[in-house]
PDB file of C-alpha atoms in Angstrom:
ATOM      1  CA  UNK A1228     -20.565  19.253 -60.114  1.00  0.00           C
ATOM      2  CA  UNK A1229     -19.226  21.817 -62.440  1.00  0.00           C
ATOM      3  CA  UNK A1230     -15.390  22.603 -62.932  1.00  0.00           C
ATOM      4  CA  UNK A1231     -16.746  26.461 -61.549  1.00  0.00           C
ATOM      5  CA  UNK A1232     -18.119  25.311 -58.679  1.00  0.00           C
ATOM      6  CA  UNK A1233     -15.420  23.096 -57.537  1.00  0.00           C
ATOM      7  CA  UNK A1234     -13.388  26.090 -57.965  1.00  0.00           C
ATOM      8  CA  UNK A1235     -15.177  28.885 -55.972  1.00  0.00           C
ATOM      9  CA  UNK A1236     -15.703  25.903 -53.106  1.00  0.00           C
ATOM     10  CA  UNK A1237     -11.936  25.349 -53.134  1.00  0.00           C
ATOM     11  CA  UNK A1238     -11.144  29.287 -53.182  1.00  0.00           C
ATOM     12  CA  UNK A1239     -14.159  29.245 -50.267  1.00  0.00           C
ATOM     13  CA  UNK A1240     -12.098  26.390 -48.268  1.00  0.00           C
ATOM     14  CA  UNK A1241      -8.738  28.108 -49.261  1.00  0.00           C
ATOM     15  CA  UNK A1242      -9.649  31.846 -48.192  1.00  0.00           C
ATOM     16  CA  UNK A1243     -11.436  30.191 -44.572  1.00  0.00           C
ATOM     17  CA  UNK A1244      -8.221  28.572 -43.599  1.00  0.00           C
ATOM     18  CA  UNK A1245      -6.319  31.459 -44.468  1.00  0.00           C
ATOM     19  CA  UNK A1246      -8.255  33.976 -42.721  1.00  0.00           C
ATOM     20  CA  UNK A1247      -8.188  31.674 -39.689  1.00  0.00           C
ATOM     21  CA  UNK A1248      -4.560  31.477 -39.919  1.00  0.00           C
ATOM     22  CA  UNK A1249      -3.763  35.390 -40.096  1.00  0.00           C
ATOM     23  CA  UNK A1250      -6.219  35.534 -36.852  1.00  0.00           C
ATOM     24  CA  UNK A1251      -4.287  32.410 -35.042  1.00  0.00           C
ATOM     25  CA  UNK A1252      -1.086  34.114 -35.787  1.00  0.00           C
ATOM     26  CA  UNK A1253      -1.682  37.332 -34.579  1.00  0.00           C
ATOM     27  CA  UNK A1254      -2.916  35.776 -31.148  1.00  0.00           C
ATOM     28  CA  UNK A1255       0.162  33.751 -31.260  1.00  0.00           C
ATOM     29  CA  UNK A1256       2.578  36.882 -32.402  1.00  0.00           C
ATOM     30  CA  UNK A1257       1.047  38.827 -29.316  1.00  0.00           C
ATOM     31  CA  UNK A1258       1.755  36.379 -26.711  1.00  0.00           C
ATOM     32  CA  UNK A1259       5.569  35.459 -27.867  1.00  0.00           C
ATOM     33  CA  UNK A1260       8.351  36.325 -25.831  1.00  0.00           C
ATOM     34  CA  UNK A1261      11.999  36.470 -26.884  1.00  0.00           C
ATOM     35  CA  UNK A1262      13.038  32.840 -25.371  1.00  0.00           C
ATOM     36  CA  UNK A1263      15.948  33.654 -22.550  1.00  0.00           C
ATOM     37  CA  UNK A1264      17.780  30.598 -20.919  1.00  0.00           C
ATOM     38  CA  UNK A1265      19.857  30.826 -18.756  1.00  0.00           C
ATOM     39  CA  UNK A1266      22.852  28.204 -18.412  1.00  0.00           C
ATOM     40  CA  UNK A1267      24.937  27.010 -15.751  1.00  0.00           C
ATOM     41  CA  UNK A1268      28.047  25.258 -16.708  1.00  0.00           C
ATOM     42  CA  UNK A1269      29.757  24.018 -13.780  1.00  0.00           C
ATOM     43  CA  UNK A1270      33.515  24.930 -15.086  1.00  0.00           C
ATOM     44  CA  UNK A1271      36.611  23.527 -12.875  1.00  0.00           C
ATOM     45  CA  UNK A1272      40.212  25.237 -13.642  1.00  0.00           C
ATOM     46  CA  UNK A1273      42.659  24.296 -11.507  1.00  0.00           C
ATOM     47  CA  UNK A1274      46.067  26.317 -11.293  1.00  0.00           C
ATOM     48  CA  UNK A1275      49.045  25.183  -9.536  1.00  0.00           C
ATOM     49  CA  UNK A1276      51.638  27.701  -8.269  1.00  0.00           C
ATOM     50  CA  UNK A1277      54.619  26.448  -6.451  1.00  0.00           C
ATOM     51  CA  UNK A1278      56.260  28.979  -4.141  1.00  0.00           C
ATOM     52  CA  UNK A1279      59.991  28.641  -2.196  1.00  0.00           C
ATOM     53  CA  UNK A1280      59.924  29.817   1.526  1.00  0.00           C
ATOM     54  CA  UNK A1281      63.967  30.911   3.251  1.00  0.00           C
ATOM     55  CA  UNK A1282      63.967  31.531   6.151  1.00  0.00           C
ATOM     56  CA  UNK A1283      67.405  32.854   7.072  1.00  0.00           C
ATOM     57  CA  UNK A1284      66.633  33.471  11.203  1.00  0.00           C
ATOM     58  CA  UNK A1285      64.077  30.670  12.409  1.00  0.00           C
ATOM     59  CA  UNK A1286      62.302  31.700  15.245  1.00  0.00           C
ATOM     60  CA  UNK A1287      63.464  29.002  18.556  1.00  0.00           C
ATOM     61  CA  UNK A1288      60.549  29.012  20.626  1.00  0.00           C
ATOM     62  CA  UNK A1289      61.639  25.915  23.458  1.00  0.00           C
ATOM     63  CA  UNK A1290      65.275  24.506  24.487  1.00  0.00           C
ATOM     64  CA  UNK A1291      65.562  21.594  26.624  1.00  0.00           C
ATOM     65  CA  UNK A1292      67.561  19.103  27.826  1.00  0.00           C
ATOM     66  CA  UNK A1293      66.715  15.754  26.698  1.00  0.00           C
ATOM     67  CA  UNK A1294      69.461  13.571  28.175  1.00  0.00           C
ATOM     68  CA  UNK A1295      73.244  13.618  29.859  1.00  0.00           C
ATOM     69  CA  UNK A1296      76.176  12.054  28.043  1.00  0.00           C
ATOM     70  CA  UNK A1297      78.989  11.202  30.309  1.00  0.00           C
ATOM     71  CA  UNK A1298      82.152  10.645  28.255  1.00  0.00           C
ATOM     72  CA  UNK A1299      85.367  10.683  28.291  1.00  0.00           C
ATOM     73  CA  UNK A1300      88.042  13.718  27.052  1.00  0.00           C
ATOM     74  CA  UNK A1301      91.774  13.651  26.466  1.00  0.00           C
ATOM     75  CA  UNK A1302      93.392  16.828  27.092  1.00  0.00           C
ATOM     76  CA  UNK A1303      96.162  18.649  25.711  1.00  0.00           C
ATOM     77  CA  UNK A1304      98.454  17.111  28.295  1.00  0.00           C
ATOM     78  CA  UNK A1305      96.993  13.708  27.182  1.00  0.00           C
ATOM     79  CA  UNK A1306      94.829  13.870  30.838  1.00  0.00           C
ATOM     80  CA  UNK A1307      91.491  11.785  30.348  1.00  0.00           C
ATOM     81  CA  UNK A1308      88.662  13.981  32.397  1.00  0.00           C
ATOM     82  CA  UNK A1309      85.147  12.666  32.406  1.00  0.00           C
ATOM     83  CA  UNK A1310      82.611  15.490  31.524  1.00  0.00           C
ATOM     84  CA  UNK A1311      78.926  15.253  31.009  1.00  0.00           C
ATOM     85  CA  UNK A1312      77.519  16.537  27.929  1.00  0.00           C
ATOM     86  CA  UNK A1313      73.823  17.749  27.967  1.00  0.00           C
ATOM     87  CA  UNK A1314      72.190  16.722  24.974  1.00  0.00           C
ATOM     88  CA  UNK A1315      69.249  19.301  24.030  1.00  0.00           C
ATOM     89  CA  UNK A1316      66.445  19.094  21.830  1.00  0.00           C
ATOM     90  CA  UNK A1317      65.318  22.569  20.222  1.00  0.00           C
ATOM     91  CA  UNK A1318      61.675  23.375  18.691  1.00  0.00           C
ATOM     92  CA  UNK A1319      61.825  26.300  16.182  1.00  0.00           C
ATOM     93  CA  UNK A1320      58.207  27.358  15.028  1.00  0.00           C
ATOM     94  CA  UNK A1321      56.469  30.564  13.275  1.00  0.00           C
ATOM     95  CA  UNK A1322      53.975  31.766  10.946  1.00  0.00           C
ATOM     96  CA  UNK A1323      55.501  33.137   7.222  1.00  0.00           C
ATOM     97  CA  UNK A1324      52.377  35.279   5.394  1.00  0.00           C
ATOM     98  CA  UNK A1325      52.292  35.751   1.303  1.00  0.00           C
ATOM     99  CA  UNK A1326      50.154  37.107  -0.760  1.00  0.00           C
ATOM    100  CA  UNK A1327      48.763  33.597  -1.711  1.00  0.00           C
ATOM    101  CA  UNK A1328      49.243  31.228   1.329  1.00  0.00           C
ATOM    102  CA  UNK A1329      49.714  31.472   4.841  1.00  0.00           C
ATOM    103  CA  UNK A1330      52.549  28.664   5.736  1.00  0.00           C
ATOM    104  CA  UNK A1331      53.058  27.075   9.174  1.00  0.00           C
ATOM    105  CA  UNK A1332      56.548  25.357   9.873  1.00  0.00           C
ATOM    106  CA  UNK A1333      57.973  23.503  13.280  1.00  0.00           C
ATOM    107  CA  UNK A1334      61.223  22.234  13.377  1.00  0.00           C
ATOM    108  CA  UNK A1335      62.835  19.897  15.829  1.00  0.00           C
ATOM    109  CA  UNK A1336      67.022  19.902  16.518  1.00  0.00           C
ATOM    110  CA  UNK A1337      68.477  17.514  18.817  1.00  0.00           C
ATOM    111  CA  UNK A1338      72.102  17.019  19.485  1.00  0.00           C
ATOM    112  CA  UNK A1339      74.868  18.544  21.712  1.00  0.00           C
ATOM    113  CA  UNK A1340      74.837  22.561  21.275  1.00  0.00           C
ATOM    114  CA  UNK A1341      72.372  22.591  18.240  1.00  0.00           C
ATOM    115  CA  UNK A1342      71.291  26.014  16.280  1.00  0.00           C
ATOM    116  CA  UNK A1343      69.525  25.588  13.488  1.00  0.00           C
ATOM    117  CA  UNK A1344      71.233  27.722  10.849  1.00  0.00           C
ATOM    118  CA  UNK A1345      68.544  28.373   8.205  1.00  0.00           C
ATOM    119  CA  UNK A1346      65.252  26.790   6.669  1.00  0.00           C
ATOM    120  CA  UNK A1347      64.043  26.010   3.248  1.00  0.00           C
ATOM    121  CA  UNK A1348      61.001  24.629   2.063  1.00  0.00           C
ATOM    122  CA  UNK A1349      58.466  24.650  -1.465  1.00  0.00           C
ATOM    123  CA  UNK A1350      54.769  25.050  -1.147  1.00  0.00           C
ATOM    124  CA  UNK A1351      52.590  23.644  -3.559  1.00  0.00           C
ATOM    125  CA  UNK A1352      49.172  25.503  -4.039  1.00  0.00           C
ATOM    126  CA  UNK A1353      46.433  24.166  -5.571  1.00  0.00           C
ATOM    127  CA  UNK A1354      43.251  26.800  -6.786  1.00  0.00           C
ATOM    128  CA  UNK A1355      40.262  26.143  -8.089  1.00  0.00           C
ATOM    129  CA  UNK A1356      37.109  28.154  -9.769  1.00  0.00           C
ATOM    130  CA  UNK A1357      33.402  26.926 -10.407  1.00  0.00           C
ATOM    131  CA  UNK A1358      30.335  28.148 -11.968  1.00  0.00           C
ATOM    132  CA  UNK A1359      30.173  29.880 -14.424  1.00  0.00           C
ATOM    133  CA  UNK A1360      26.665  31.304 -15.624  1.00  0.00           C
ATOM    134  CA  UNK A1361      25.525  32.297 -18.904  1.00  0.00           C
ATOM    135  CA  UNK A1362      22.401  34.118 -19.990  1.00  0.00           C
ATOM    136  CA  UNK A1363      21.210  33.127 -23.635  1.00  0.00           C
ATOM    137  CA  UNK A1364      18.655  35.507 -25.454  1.00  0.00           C
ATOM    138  CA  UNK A1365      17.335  33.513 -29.020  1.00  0.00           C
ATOM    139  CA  UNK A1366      16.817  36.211 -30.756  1.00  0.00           C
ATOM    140  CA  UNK A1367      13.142  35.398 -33.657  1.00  0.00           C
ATOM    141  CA  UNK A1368      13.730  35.626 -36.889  1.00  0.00           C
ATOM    142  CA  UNK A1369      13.191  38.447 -38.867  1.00  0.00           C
ATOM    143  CA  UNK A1370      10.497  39.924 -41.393  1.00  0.00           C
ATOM    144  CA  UNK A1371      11.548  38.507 -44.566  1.00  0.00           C
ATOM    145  CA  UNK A1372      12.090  35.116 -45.850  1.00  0.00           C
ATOM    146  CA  UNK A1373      12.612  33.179 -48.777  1.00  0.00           C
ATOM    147  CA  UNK A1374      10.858  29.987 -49.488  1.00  0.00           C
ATOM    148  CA  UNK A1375       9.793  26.671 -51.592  1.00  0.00           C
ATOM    149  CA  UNK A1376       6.186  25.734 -51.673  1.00  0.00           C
ATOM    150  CA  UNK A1377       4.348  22.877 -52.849  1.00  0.00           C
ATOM    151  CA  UNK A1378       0.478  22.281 -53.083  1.00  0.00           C
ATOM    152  CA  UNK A1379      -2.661  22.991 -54.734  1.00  0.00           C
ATOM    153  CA  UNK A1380      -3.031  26.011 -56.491  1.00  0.00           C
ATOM    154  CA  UNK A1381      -6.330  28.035 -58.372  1.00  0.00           C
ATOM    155  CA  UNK A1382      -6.186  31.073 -60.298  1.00  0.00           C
ATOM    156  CA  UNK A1383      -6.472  33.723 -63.133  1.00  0.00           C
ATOM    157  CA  UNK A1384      -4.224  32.569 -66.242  1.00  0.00           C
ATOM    158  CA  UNK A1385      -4.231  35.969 -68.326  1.00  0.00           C
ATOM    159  CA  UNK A1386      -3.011  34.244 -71.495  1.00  0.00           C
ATOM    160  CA  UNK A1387      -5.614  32.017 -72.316  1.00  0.00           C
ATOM    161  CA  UNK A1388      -8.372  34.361 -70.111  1.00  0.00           C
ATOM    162  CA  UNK A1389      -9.858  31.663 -67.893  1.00  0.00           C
ATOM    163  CA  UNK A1390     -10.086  29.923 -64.604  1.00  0.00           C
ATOM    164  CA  UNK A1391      -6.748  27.511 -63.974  1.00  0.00           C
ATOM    165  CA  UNK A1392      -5.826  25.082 -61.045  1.00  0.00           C
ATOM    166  CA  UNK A1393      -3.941  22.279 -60.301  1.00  0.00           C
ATOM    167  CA  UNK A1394      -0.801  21.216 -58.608  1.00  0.00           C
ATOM    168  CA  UNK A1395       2.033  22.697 -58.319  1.00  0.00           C
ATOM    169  CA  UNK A1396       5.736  23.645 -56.636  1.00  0.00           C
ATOM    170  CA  UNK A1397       6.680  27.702 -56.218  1.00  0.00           C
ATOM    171  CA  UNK A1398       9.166  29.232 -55.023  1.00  0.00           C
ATOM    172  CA  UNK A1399       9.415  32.768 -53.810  1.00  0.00           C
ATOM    173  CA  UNK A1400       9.523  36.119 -51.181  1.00  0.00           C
ATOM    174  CA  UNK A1401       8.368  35.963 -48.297  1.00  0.00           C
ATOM    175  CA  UNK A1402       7.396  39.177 -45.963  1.00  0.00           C
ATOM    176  CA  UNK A1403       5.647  38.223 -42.123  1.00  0.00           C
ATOM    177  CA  UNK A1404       3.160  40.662 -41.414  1.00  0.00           C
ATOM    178  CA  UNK A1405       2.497  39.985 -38.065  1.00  0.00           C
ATOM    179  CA  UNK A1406       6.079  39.511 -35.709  1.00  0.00           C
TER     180      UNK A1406
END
């Protein structure tokens, strides 16, 4: 087999594969998509915010007597007089409505003439957030491209005016016809 022949059968083989590639590509480039995903990241944050409650007037909502205490009193004239004291037990209860929390308190008093004078507490809140979702377009790649190559190459070398081939490693432009 000549060096020719060889030649034009390797140009034969080369332009075949490449004309079969252009075609496969095009099918390819017509069917792509831009690739979306779409992401779920499942994100807790967790803020605490403490908030102080006075009340200044609770609310009394029951007064009863619990028990009797008889005892014994020395008056001013150094008199003892037995007197019964009533021992009461008071519930104070209500609803206090923020912006951020809705607190419930109940109080119990128990002694002889009791009042509760005033009421302080601190709430501790505790929020939390989750899911977050995220949309993610990839974006191809554009038109032009730069690029090493390696392989076998065959072609015109204008300085000596013949047929050339060989092996070899280039490196140049690129430009994609088909997108």
């Amino acid at each position: 087999m000549t060096r020719e022949r060889f030649f034009n059968i390797v140009l034969i083989a080369a332009l075949f594969i490449a004309i079969i590639a252009f075609v496969g590509a095009c099918n390819v480039a017509n069917k792509r998509k831009p690739k979306t995903k779409v992401v779920t990241e499942y994100d807790t944050v967790f803020v605490d915010r403490v908030d102080t409650f006075f009340v200044e007037v609770p609310t009394e909502k029951t007064r009863f007597v619990t028990k009797t205490i008889h005892d014994t009193l020395m008056t001013t004239d150094s008199v003892l007089v037995e007197v019964e004291m009533p021992i009461e037990t008071a519930m104070y209860h209500d609803t206090i409505a923020t912006d951020s929390a809705q607190v419930v308190y109940t109080a119990w008093v128990s002694g002889y003439d009791v009042n509760l004078d005033s009421l302080g507490f601190i709430v501790h809140n505790r929020f939390h957030q989750v899911n977050t979702t995220t949309t993610i377009t990839k974006k191809r790649g554009g038109r032009w491209g730069f690029g090493v190559t390696a392989g076998y190459f065959a072609g015109w070398d204008f300085v000596r005016n013949n047929l050339t081939n060989g092996f070899g490693l280039s490196v140049g432009l690129t430009y994609k016809i088909t997108r």
